[in-house]
mmCIF file of C-alpha atoms and ligand atoms in Angstrom:
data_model
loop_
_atom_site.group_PDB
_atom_site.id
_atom_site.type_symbol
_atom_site.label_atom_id
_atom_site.label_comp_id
_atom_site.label_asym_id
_atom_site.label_seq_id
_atom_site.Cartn_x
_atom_site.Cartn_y
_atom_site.Cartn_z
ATOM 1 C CA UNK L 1 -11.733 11.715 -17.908
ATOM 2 C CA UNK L 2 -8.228 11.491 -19.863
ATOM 3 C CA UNK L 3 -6.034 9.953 -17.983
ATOM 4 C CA UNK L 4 -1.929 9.894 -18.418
ATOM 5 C CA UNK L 5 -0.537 7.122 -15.668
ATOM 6 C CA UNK L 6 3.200 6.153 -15.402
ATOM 7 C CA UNK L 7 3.421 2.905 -15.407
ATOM 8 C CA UNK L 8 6.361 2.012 -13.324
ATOM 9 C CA UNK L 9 6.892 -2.056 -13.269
ATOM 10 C CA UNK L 10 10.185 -2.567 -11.537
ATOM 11 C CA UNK L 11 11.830 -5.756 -10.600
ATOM 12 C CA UNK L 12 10.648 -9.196 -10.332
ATOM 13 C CA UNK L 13 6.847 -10.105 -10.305
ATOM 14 C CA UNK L 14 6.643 -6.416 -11.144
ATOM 15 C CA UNK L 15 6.447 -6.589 -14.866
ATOM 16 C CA UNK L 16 4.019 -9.398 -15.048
ATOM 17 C CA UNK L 17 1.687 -7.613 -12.177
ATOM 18 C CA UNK L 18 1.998 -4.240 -14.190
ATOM 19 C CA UNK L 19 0.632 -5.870 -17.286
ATOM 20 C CA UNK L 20 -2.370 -6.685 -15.570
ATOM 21 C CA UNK L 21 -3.027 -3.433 -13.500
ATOM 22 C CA UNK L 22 -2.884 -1.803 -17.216
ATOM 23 C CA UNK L 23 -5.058 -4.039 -18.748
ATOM 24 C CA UNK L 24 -7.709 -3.663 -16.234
ATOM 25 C CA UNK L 25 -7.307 -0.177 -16.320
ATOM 26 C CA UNK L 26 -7.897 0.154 -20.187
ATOM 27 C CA UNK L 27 -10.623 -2.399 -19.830
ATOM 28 C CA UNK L 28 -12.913 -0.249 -17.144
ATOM 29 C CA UNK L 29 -11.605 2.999 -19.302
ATOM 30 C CA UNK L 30 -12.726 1.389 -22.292
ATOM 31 C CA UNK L 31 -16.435 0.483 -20.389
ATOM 32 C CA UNK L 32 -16.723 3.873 -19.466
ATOM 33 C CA UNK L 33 -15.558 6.146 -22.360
ATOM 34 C CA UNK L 34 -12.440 7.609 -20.354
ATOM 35 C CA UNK L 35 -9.142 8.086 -22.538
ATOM 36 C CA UNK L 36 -6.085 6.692 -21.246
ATOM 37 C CA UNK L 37 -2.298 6.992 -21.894
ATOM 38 C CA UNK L 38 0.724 5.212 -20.484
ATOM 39 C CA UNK L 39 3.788 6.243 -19.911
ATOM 40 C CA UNK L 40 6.560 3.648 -18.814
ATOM 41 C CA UNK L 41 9.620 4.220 -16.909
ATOM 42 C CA UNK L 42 12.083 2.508 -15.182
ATOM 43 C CA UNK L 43 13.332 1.771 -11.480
ATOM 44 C CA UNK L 44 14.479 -0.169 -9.521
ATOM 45 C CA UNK L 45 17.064 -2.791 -9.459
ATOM 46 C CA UNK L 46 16.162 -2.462 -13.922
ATOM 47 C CA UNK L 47 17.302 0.829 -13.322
ATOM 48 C CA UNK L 48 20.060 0.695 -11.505
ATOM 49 C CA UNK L 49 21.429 -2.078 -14.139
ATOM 50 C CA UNK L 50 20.375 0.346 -16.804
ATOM 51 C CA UNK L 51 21.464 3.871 -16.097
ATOM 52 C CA UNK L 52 22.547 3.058 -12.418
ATOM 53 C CA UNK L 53 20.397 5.229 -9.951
ATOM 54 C CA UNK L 54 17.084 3.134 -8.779
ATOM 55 C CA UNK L 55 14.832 6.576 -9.529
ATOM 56 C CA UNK L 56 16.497 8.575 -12.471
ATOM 57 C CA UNK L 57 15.301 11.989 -13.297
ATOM 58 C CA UNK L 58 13.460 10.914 -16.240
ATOM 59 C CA UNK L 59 11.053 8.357 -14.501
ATOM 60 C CA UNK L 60 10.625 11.644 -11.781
ATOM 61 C CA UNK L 61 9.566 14.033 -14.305
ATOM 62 C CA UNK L 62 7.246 11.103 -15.997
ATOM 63 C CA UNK L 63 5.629 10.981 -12.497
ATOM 64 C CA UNK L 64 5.819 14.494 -12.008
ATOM 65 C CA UNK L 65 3.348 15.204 -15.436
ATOM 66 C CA UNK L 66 1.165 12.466 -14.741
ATOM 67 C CA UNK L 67 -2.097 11.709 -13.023
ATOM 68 C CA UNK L 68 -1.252 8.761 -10.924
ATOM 69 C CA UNK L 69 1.445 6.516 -11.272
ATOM 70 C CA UNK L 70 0.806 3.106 -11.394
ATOM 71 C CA UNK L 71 3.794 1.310 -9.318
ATOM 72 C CA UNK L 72 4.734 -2.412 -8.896
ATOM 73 C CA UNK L 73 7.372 -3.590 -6.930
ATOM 74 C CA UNK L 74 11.289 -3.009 -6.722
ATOM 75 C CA UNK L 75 14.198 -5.341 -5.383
ATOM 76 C CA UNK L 76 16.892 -7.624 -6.524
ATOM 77 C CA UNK L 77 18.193 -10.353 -4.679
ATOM 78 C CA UNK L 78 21.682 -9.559 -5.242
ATOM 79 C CA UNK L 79 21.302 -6.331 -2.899
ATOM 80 C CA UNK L 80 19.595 -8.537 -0.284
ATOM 81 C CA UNK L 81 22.838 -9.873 1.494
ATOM 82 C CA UNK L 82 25.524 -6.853 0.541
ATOM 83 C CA UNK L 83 25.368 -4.478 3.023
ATOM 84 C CA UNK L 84 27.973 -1.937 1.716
ATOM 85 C CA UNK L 85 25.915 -1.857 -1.624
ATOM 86 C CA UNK L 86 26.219 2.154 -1.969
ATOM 87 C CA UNK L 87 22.862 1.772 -4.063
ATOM 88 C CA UNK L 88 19.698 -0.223 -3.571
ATOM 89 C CA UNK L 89 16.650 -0.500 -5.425
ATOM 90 C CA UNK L 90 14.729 0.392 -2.019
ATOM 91 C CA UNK L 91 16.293 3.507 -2.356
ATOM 92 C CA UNK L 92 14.607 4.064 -5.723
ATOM 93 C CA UNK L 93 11.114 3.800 -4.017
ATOM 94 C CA UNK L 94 12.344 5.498 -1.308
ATOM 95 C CA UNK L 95 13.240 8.499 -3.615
ATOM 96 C CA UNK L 96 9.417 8.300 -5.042
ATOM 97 C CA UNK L 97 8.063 8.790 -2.488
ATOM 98 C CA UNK L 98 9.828 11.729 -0.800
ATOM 99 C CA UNK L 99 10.098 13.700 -4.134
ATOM 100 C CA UNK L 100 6.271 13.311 -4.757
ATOM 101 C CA UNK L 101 5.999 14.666 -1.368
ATOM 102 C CA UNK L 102 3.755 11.626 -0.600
ATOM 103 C CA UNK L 103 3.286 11.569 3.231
ATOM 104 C CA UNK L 104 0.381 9.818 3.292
ATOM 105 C CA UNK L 105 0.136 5.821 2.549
ATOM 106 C CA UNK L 106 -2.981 4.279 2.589
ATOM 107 C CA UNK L 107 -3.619 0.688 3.247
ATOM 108 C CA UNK L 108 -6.922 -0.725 3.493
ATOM 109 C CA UNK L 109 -6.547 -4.625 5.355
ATOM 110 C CA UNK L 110 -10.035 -6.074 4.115
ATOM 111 C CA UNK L 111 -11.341 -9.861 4.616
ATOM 112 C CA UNK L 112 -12.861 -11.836 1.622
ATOM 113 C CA UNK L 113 -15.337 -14.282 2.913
ATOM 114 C CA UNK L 114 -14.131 -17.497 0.557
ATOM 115 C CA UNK L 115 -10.512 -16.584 1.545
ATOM 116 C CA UNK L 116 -11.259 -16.605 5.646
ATOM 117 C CA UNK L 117 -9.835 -19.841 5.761
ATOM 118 C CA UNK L 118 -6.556 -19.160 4.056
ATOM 119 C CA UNK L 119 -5.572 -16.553 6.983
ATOM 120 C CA UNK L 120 -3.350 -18.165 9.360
ATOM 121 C CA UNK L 121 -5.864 -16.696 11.820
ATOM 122 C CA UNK L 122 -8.808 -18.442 13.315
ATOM 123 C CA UNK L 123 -11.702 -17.565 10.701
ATOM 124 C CA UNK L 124 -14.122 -16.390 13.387
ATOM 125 C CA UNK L 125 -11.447 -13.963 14.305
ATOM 126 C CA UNK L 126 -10.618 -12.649 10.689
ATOM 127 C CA UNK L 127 -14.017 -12.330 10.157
ATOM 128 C CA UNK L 128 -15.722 -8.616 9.330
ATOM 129 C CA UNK L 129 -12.338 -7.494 9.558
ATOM 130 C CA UNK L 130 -11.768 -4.029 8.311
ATOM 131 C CA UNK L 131 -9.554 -1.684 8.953
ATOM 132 C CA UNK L 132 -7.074 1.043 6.720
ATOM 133 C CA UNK L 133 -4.089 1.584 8.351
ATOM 134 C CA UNK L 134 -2.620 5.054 7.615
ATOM 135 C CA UNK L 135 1.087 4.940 7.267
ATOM 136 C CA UNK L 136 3.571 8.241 7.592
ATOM 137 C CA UNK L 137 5.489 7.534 4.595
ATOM 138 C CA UNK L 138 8.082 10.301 3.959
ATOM 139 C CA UNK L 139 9.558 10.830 7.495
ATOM 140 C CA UNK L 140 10.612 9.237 10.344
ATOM 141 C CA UNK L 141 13.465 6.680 10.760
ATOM 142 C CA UNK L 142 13.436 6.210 6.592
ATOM 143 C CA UNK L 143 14.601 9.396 6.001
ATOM 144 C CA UNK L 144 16.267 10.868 9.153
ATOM 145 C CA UNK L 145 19.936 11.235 9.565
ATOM 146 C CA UNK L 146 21.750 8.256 9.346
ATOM 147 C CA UNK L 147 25.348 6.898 9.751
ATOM 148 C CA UNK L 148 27.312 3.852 9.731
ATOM 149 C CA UNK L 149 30.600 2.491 9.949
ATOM 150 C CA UNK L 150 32.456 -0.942 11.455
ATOM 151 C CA UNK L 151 31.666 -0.150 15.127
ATOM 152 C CA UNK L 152 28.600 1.709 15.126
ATOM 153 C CA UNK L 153 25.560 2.642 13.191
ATOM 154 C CA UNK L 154 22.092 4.814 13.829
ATOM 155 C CA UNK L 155 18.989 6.078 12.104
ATOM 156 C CA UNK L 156 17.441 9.041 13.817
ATOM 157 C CA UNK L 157 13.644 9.120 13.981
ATOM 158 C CA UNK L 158 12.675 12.565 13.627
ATOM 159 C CA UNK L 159 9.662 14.266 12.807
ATOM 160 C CA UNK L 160 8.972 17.911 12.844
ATOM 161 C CA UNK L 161 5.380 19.092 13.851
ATOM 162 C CA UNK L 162 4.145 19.942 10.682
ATOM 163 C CA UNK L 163 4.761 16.617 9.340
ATOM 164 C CA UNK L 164 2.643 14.808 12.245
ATOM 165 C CA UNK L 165 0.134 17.138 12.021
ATOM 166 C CA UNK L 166 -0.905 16.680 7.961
ATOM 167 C CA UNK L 167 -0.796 12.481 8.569
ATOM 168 C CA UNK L 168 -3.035 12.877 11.973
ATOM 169 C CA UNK L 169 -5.312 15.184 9.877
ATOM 170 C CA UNK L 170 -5.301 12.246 7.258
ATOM 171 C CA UNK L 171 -6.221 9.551 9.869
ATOM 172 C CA UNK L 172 -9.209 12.005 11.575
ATOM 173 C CA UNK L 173 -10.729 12.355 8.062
ATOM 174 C CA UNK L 174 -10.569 8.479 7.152
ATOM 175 C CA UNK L 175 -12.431 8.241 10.491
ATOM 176 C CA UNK L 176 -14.983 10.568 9.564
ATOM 177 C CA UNK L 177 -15.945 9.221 6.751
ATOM 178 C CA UNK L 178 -15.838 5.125 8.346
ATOM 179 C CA UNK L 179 -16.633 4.606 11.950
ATOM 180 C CA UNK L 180 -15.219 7.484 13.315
ATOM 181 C CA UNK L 181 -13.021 5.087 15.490
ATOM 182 C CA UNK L 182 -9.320 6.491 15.667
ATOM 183 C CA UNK L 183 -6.234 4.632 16.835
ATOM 184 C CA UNK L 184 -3.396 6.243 17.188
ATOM 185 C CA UNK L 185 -0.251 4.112 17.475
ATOM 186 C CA UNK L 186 3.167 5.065 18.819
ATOM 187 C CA UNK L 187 5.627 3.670 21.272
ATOM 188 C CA UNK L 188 5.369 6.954 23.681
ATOM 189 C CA UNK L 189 6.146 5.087 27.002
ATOM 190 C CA UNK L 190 10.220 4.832 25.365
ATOM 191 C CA UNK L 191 10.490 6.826 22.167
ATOM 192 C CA UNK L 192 10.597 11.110 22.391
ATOM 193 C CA UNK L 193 9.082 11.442 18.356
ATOM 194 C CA UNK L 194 6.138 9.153 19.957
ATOM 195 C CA UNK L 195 5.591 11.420 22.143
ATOM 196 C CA UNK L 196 4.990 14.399 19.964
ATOM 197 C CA UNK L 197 2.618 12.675 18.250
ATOM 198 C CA UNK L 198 0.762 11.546 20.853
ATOM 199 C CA UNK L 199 0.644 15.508 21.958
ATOM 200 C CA UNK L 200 -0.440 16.635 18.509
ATOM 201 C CA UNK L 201 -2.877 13.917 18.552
ATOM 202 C CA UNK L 202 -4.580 14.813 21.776
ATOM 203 C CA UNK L 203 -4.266 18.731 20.677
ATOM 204 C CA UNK L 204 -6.358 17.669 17.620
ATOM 205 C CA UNK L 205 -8.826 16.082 19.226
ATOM 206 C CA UNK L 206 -11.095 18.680 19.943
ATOM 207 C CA UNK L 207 -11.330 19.633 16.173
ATOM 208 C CA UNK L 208 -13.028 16.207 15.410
ATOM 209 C CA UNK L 209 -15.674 15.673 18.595
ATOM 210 C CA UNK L 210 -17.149 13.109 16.302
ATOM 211 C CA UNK L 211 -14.004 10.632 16.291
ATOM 212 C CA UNK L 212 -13.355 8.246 19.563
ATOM 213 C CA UNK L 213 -9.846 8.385 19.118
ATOM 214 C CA UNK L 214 -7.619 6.229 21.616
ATOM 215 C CA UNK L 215 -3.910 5.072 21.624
ATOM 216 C CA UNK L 216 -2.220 2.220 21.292
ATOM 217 C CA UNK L 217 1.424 1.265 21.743
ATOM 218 C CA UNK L 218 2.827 -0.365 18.971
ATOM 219 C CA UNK L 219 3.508 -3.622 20.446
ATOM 220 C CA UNK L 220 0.442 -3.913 21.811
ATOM 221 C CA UNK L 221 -1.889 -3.106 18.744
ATOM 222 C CA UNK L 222 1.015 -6.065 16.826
ATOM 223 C CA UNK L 223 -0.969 -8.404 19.808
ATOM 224 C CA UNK L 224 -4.348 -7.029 19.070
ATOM 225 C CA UNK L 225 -4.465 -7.041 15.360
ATOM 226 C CA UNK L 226 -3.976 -10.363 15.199
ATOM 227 C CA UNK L 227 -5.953 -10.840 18.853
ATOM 228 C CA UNK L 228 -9.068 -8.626 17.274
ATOM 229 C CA UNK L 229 -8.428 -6.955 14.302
ATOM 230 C CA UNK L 230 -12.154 -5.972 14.149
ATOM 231 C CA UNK L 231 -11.248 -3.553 17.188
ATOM 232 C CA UNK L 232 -9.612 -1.418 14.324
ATOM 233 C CA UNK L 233 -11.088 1.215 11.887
ATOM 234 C CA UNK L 234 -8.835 3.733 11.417
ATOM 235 C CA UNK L 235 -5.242 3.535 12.383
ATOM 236 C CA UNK L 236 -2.348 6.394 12.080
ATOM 237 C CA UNK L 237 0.924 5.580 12.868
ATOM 238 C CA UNK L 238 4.587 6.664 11.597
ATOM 239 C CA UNK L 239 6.957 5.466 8.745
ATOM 240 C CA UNK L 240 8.559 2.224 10.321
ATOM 241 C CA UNK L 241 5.522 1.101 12.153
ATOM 242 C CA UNK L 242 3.244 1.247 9.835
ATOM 243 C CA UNK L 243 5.659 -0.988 7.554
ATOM 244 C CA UNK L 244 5.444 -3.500 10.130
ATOM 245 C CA UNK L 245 2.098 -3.759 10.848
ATOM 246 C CA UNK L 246 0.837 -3.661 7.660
ATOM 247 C CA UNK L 247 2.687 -6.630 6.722
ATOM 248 C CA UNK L 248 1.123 -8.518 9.622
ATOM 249 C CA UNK L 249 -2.339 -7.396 8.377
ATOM 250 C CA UNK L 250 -1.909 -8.901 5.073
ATOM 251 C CA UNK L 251 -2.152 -12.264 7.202
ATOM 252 C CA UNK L 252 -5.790 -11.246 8.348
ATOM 253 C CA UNK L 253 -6.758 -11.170 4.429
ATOM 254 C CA UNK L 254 -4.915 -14.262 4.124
ATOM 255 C CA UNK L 255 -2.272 -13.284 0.958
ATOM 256 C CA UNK L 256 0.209 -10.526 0.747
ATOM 257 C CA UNK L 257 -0.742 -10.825 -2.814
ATOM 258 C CA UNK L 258 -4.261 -9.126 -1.928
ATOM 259 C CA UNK L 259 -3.519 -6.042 -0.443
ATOM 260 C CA UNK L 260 -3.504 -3.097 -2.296
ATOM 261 C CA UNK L 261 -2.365 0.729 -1.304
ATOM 262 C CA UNK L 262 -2.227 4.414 -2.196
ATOM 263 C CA UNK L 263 0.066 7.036 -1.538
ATOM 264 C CA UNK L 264 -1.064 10.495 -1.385
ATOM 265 C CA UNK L 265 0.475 13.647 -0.473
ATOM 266 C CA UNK L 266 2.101 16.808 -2.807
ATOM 267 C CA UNK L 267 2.559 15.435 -6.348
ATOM 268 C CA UNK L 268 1.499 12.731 -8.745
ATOM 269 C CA UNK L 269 -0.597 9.909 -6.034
ATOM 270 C CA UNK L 270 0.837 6.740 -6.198
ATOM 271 C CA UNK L 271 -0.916 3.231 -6.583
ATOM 272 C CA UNK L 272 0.871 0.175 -5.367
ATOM 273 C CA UNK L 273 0.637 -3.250 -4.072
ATOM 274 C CA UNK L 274 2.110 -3.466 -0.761
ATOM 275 C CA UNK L 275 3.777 -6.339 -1.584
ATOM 276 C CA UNK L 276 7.486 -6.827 -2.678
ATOM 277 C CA UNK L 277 9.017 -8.230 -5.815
ATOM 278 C CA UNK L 278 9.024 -11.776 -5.015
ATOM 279 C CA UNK L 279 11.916 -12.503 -6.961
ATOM 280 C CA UNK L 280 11.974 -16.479 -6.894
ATOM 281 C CA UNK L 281 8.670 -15.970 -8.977
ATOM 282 C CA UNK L 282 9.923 -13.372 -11.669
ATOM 283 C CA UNK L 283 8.850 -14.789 -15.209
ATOM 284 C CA UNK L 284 6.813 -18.105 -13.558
ATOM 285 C CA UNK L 285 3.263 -16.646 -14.254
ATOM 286 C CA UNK L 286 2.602 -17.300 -11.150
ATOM 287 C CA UNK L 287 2.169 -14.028 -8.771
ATOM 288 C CA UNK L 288 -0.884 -13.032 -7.670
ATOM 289 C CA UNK L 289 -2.015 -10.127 -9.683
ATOM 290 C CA UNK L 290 -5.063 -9.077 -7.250
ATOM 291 C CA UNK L 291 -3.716 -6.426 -5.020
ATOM 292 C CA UNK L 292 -2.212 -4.876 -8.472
ATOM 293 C CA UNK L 293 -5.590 -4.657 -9.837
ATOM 294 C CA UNK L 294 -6.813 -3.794 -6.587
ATOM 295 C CA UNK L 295 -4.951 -0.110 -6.616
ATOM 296 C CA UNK L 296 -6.253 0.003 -10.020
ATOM 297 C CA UNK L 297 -9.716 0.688 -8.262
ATOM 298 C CA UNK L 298 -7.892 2.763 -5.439
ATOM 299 C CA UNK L 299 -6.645 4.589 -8.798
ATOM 300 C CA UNK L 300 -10.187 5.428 -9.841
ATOM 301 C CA UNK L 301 -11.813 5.621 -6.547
ATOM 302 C CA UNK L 302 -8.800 8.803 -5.788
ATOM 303 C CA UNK L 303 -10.584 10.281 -8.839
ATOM 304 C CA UNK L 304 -14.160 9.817 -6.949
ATOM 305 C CA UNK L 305 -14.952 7.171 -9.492
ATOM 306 C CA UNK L 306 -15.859 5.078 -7.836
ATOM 307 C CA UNK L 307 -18.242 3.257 -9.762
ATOM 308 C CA UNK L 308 -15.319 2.746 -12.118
ATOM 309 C CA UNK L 309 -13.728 1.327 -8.766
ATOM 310 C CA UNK L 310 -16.849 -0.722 -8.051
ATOM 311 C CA UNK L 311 -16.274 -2.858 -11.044
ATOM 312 C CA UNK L 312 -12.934 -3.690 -10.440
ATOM 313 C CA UNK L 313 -14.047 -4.883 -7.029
ATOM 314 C CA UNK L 314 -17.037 -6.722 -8.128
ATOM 315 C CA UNK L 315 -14.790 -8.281 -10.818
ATOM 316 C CA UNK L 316 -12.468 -9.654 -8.058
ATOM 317 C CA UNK L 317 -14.710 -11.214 -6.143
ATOM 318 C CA UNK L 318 -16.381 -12.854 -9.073
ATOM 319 C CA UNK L 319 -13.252 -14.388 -9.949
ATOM 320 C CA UNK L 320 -12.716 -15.650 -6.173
ATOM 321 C CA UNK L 321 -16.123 -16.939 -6.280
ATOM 322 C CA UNK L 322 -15.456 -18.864 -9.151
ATOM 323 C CA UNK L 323 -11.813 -19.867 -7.851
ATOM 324 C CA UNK L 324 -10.382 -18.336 -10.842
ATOM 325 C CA UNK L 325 -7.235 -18.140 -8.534
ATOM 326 C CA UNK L 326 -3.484 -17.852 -7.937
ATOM 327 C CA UNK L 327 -1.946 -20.477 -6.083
ATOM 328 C CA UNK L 328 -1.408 -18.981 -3.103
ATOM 329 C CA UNK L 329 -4.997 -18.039 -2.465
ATOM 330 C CA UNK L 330 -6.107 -21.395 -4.514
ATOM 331 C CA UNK L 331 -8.030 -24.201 -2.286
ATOM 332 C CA UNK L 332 -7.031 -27.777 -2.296
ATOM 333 C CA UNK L 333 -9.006 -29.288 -4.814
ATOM 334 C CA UNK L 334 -8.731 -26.859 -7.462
ATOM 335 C CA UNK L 335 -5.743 -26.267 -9.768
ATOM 336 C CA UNK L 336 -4.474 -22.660 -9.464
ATOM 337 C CA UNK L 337 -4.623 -20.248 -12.385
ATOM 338 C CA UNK L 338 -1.905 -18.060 -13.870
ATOM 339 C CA UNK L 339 -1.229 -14.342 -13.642
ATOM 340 C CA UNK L 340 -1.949 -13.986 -16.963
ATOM 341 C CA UNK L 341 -5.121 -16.575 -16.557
ATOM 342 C CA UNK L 342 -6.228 -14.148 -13.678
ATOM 343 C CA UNK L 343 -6.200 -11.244 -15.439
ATOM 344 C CA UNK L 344 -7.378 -12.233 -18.590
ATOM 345 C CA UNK L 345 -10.563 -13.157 -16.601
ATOM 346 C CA UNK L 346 -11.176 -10.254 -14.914
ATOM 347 C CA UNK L 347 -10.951 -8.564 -18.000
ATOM 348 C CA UNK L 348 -13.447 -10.805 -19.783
ATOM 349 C CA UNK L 349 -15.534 -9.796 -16.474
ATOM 350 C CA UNK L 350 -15.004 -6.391 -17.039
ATOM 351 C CA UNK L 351 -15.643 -6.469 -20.862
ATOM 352 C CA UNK L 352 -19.232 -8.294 -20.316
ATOM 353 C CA UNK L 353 -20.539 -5.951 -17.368
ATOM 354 C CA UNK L 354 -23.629 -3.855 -18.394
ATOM 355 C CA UNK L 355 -23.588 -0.325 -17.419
HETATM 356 C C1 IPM O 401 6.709 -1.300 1.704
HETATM 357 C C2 IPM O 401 8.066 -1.918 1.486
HETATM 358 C C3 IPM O 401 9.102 -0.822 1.384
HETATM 359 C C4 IPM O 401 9.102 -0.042 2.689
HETATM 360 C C5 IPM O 401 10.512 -1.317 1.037
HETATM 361 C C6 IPM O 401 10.530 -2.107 -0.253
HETATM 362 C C7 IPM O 401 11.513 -0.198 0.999
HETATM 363 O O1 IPM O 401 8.353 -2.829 2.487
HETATM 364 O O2 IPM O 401 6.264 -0.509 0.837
HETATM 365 O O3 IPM O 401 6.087 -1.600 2.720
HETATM 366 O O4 IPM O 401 9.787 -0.430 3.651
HETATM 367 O O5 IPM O 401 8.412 0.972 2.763
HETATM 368 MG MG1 MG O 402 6.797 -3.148 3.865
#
C-alpha cells in the first residue's frame, strides 16, 4: 500500500511521541514494501501561537487528502487556569474531530501480564482484562449549545437519532466480532438524551440476536470497571462518558501512557493516544511513547493489516519483556529508558523480524 499520513504532533510530549509513532511506521513500511509519505501540520496550543486558531484550514485540508492522520496530543498550561481564554487548544482537537465527521472513538483497555502489578488495582482483578470502550465522539455535551456568563452557565447534551443510531451500530459490530457481550452505558434513570439511547438501543436489539446486550448506568459501570473490569467486552456510551471512563480504564493497564485509540467516522480516521500532553515532561525524553506506537498498529490494523499490526504488538511486548521501559511503567530495580531509547528499540525489533 502507499500510504500519505498527517502527522499532527501538537503540544508538549507530542513532538517527541510523534517522532516515534513515525519511525515505527516507516520501520514496519519499510519490512513490508509499503510506500509511505508524511505530511506535518500544526495544532494546538503551536498553532494557536503560530497562526492563532488551534485547527487552521491548512492542517484540515492536510487531513482531509490523507489516509489516516497520525495525532499526538494538544494543550498548554497557560490555558489550564484562564477561563475567559476565547481560544483553547482543546478546541483544536475538538474541531478535528467534528470536521472529519469522526463519531466513532475507539479505545481498546488491554492488560499486559509484566505490567499487572503497576495497576493501582489488585492484580488478580486486572487480570484477563479486556475490553474496547466505544466512545460517541462528535456529539453530545462537547458540541451542544452552550452559554456562559458571570451568573450562569450550561452545555446542552443533545443528540439527534441518527447520531445514536451509527455509534450503537458501531458497538453491535465490535461485539460481533469479540464476545458478542454489549454494554450499553447511559445515565437514563436522570438524563432525557440517556434515554433515547437506551430506546434506540433496545429497538436495535433484535437486528443482532447474537449480542447479549445489557445496560449499565454510568456510575455504576465507574464501580464495576474497577470492581470487574473482565465483566466488560464491548461498551458504547456517549461523548462525556466515555471521556471519563476511559481515563479510569487506563488504570486497569496500569499507565495512561499505554493506551492507544482510533477515531473513525466520515473522513480521514484518526490515530491517537488517549493521553494528554503532559506538559511538565515536554523536551525531558521521558514520556512514554507506547500507546503512540500502539495506534501505529491500530493505523495498520484499520487498513486490515494486520500482520503489519501484529509486529508492532509483538515488538511491544518484547520490549516490556526485556524492561526496555519508560519510567512510569519501569520496576524498581531497573533504571528506566528514554523515549527516544524506547523507540529506537522497537525499531531495532522491528528491523530484525523475519517475515
Ligand atoms: C480525550 C481528551 C480530550 C477530550 C480533551 C483533550 C479535549 O481528554 O481525548 O479524551 O475530552 O475528548
Ligand atoms: Mg479524556
Amino acid at each position: 500500500m502507499k500510504f500519505n499520513i498527517a502527522v499532527l504532533a501538537g503540544d508538549g510530549i507530542g513532538p517527541e511521541i510523534s517522532k516515534s509513532g513515525v519511525a515505527v511506521m516507516s520501520a514496519v513500511c519499510n519490512k513490508f514494501g509499503h510506500s509511505v509519505e508524511y505530511t506535518y501540520a500544526i495544532c494546538g496550543a503551536d498553532a494557536i501561537d503560530k497562526v492563532g486558531n488551534p485547527f487552521p484550514e491548512e492542517t484540515y485540508q492536510i487531513c482531509r487528502k490523507a489516509d489516516a492522520v497520525l495525532f499526538s496530543a494538544v494543550g498548554d498550561p497557560k490555558y489550564d487556569n484562564n477561563p475567559t481564554a476565547k481560544v483553547r487548544p482543546e478546541q483544536g482537537l475538538l474541531a478535528m474531530r467534528k470536521q472529519l465527521g469522526l463519531y466513532a472513538n475507539i479505545r481498546p483497555v488491554q492488560t499486559f501480564e509484566c505490567l499487572l502489578h503497576k495497576s493501582p488495582l489488585k492484580t488478580e482483578i486486572v487480570r484477563d482484562a479486556d475490553f474496547i470502550c466505544i466512545r460517541e465522539l462528535t456529539g453530545g455535551m462537547y458540541f451542544g449549545e452552550k452559554y456562559q456568563d458571570d451568573n450562569k452557565a450550561y452545555d446542552t447534551n443533545y443528540y439527534t437519532r441518527h447520531e445514536i443510531e451509527r455509534i450503537l451500530k458501531v458497538g453491535f459490530e465490535y461485539a460481533m466480532q469479540r464476545k458478542k457481550h454489549l454494554t450499553v452505558i447511559d445515565k437514563a434513570n436522570v438524563l432525557a438524551s440517556s434515554r433515547l439511547w437506551r430506546q434506540i438501543a433496545q429497538e436495535m436489539e433484535p437486528l443482532y440476536p447474537e449480542v447479549k446486550t445489557d445496560y449499565m448506568y454510568v456510575d455504576n459501570a465507574a464501580m464495576r470497571m474497577i470492581q470487574e473490569p473482565t465483566f466488560f467486552d464491548v461498551m458504547v456510551t456517549e461523548n462525556t462518558f466515555g471521556d471519563i471512563l476511559t481515563d479510569e480504564g487506563s488504570c486497569i493497564s496500569g499507565s495512561m501512557g499505554l493506551l492507544p485509540s482510533a477515531s473513525v467516522g466520515e473522513q480521514t480516521p484518526v490515530f491517537e493516544p488517549i493521553h494528554g500532553s503532559w506538559p511538565q515532561a515536554k523536551g525531558l525524553n521521558i514520556a512514554n511513547p507506547l500507546a503512540q506506537i500502539l495506534s501505529v498498529a491500530m493505523l495498520f490494523e484499520h487498513f486490515d493489516l494486520t500482520e503489519e499490526g501484529k509486529m508492532i504488538r509483538d515488538a511491544v511486548k518484547a520490549s516490556l519483556d526485556a524492561n526496555i521501559r519508560t519510567q512510569d511503567i519501569q520496576t524498581d530495580n531497573h533504571a528506566p529508558y528514554s523515549t527516544t531509547q524506547v523507540t529506537d528499540w522497537i525499531v531495532d525489533y522491528i528491523n530484525n523480524c523475519e517475515l
